[in-house]
PDB file of C-alpha atoms in Angstrom:
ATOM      1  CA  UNK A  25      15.329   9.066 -30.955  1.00  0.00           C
ATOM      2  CA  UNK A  26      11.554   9.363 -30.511  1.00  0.00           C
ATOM      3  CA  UNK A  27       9.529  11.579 -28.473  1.00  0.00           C
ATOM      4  CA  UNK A  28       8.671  10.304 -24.790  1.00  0.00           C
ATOM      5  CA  UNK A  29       7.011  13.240 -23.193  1.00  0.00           C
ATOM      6  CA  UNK A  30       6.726  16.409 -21.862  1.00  0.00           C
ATOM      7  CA  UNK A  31       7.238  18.143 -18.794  1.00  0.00           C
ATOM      8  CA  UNK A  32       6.367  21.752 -17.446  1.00  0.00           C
ATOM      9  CA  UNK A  33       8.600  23.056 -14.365  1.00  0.00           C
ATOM     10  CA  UNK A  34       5.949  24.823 -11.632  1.00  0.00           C
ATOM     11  CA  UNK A  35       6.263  26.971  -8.863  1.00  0.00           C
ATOM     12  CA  UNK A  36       3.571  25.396  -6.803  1.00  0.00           C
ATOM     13  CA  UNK A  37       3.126  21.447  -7.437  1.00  0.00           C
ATOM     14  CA  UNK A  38       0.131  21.565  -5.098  1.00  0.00           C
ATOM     15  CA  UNK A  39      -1.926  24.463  -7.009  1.00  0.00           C
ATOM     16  CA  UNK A  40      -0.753  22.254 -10.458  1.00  0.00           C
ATOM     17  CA  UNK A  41      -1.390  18.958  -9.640  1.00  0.00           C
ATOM     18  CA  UNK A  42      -4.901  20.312  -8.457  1.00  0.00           C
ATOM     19  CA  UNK A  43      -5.694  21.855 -11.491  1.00  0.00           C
ATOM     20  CA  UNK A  44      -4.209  19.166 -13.996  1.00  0.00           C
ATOM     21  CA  UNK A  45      -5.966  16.757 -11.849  1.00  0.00           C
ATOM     22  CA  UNK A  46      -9.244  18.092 -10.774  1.00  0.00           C
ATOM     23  CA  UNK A  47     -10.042  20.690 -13.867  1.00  0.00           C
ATOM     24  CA  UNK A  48      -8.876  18.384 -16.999  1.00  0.00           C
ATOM     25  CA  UNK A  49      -9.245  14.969 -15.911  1.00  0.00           C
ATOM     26  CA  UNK A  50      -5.601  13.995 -15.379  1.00  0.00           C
ATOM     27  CA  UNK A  51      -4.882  10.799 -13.202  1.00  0.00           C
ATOM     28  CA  UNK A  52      -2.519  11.638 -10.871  1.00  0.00           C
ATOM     29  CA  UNK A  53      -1.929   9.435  -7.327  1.00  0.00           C
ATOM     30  CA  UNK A  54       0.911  11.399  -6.196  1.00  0.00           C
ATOM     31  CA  UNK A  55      -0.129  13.860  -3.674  1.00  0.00           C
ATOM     32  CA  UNK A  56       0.570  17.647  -3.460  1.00  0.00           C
ATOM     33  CA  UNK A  57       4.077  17.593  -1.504  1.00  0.00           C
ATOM     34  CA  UNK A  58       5.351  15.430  -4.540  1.00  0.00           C
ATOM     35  CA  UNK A  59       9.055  16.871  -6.361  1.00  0.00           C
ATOM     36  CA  UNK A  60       7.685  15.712  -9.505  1.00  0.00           C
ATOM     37  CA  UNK A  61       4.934  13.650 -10.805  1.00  0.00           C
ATOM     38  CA  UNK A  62       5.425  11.355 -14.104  1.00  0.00           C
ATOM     39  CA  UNK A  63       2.162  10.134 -16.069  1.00  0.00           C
ATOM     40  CA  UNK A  64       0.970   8.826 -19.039  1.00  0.00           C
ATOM     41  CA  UNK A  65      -2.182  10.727 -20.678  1.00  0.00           C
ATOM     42  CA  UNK A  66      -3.176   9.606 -23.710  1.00  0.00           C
ATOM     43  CA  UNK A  67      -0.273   7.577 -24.109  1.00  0.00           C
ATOM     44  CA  UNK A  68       2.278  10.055 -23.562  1.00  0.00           C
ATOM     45  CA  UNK A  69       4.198  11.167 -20.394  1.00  0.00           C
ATOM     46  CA  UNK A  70       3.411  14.004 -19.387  1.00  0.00           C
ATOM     47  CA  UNK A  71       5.298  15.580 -16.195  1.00  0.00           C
ATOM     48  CA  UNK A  72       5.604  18.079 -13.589  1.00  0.00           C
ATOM     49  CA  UNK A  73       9.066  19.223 -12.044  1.00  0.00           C
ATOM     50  CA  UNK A  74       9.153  21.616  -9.147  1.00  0.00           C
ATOM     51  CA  UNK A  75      11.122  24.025 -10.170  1.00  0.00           C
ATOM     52  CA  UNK A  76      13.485  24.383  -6.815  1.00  0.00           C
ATOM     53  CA  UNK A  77      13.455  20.423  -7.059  1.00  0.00           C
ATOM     54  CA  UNK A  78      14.518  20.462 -10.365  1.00  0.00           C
ATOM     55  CA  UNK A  79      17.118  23.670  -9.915  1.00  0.00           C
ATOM     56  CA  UNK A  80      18.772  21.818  -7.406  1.00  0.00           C
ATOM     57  CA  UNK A  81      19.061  18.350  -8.773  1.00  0.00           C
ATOM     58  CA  UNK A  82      20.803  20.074 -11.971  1.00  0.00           C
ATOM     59  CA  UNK A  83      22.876  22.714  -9.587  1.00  0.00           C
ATOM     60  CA  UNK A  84      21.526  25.656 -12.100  1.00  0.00           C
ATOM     61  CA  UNK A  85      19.190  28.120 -11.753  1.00  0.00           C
ATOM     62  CA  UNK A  86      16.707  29.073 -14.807  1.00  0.00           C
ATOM     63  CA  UNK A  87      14.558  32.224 -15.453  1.00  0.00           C
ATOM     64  CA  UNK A  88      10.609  31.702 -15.994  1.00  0.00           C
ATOM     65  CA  UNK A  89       8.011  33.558 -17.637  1.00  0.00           C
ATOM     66  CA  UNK A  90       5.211  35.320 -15.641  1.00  0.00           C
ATOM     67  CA  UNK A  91       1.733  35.435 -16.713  1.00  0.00           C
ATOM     68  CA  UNK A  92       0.841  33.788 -19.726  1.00  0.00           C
ATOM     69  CA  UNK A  93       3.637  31.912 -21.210  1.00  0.00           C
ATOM     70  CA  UNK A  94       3.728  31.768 -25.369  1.00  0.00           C
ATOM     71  CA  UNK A  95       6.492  29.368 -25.531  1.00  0.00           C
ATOM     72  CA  UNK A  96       4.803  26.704 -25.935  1.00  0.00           C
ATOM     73  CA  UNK A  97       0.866  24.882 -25.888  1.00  0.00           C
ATOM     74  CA  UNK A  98      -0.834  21.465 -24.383  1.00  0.00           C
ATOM     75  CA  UNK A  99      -2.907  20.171 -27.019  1.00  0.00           C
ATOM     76  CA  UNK A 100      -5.834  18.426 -25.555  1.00  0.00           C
ATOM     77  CA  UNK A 101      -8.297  16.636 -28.234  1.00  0.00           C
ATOM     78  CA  UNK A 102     -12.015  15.936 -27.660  1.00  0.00           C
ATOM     79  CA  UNK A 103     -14.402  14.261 -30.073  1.00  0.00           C
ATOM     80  CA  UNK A 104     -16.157  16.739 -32.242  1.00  0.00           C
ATOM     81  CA  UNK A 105     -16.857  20.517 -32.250  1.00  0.00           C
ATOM     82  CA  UNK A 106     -19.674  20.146 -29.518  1.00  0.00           C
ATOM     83  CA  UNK A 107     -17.181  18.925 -27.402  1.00  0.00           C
ATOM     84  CA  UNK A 108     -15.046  21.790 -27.642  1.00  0.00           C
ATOM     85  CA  UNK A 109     -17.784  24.464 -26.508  1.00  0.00           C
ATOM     86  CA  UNK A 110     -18.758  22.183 -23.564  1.00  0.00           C
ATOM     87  CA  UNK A 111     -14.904  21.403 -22.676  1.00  0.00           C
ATOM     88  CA  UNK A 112     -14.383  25.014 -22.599  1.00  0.00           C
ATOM     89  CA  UNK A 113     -17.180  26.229 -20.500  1.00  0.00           C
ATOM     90  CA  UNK A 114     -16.646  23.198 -18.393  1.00  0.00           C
ATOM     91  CA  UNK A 115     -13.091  23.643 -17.093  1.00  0.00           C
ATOM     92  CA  UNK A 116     -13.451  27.622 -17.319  1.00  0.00           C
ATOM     93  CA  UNK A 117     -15.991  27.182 -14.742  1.00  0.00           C
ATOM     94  CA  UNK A 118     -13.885  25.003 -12.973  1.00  0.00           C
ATOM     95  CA  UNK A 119     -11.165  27.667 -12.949  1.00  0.00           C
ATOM     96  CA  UNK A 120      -9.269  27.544 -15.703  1.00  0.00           C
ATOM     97  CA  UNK A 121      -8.064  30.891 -17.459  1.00  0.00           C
ATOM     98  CA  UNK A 122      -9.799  31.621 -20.598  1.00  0.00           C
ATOM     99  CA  UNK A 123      -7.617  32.608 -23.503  1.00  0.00           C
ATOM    100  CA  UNK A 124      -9.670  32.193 -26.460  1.00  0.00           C
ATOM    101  CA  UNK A 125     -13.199  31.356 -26.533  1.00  0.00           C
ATOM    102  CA  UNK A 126     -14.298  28.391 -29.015  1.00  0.00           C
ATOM    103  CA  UNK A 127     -13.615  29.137 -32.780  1.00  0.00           C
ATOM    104  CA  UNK A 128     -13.920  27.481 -36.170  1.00  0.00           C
ATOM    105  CA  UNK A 129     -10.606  27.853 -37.403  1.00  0.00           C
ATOM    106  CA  UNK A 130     -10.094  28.304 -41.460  1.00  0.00           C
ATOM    107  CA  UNK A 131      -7.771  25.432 -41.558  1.00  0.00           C
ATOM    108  CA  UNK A 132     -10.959  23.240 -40.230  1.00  0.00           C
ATOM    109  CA  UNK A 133     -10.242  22.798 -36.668  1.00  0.00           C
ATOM    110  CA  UNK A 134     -12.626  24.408 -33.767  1.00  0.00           C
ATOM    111  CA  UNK A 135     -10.457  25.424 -30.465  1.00  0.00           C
ATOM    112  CA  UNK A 136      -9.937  27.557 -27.626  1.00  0.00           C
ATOM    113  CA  UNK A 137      -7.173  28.125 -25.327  1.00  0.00           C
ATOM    114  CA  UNK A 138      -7.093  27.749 -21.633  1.00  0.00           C
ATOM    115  CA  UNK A 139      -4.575  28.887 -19.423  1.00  0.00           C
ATOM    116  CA  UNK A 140      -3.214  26.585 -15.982  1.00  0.00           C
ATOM    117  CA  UNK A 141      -2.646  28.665 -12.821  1.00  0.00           C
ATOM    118  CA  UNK A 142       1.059  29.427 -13.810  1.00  0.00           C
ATOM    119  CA  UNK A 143      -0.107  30.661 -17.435  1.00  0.00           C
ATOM    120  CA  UNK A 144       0.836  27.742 -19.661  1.00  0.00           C
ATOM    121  CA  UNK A 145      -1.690  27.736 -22.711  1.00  0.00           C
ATOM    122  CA  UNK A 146      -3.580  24.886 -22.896  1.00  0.00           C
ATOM    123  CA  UNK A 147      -5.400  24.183 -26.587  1.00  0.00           C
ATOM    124  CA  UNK A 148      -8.552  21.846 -26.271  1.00  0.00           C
ATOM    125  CA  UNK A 149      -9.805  21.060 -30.081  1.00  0.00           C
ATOM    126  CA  UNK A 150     -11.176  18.885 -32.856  1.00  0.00           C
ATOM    127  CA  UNK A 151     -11.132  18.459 -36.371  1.00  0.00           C
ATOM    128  CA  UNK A 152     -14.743  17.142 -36.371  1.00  0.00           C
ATOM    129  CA  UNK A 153     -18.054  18.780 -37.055  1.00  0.00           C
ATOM    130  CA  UNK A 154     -20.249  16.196 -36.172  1.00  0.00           C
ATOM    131  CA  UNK A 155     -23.714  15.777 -36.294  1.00  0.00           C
ATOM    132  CA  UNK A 156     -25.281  19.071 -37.999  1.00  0.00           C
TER     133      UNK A 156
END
């Protein structure tokens, strides 16, 4: 088996595909009364599932985390360290949740965490300085 993607259940596909769309770049030409959208960022799926959509296609229903959820992250990579600080303060304006301002990790990296509407942590980082 190898990985194909990954996919986030929301509670509102219009607020999500708004914000994965319009605050971090995604390409996404399903509108906002879509069940599910399926795209490839990067080179990986990525998805969104309505959560009722998805309940009731698998006849179960699941329990979800409120607030900021610590399951899991989005890793987003940018180019160098620069990047990072103007990624941040770029889709912070643009409404995203800030979680941890940019940092120079010890292990090398520089990276910050944004949070979507629903609280999923989103990490935007790079393992390189660049110019000095």
């Amino acid at each position: 088996m190898k990985l194909d993607g990954v996919g986030i259940m929301v509670e509102d596909m219009a607020v999500m595909l708004r914000f994965y769309r319009d605050v971090l770049g995604f390409e996404i030409s399903e509108g906002e009364d879509t069940a599910n959208v399926h795209l490839v960022k990067d080179g990986t799926l990525f998805m969104l599932f309505g959560r009722s959509d998805f309940e009731q296609m698998t006849d179960q229903k699941f329990s979800y985390v409120k607030g900021f959820n610590g399951h899991y992250e989005i890793a987003l990579s940018v180019s160098d360290y620069a990047e990072v600080d103007k990624t941040f303060s770029d889709v912070t304006a643009a409404g995203a949740k800030a979680v941890l301002e940019p940092t120079t990790q010890p292990w090398g990296q520089r990276t910050c965490y944004v949070a979507d509407p629903e609280g999923n942590l989103i990490e935007i980082g790079s393992f390189v300085k660049g110019d000095a």
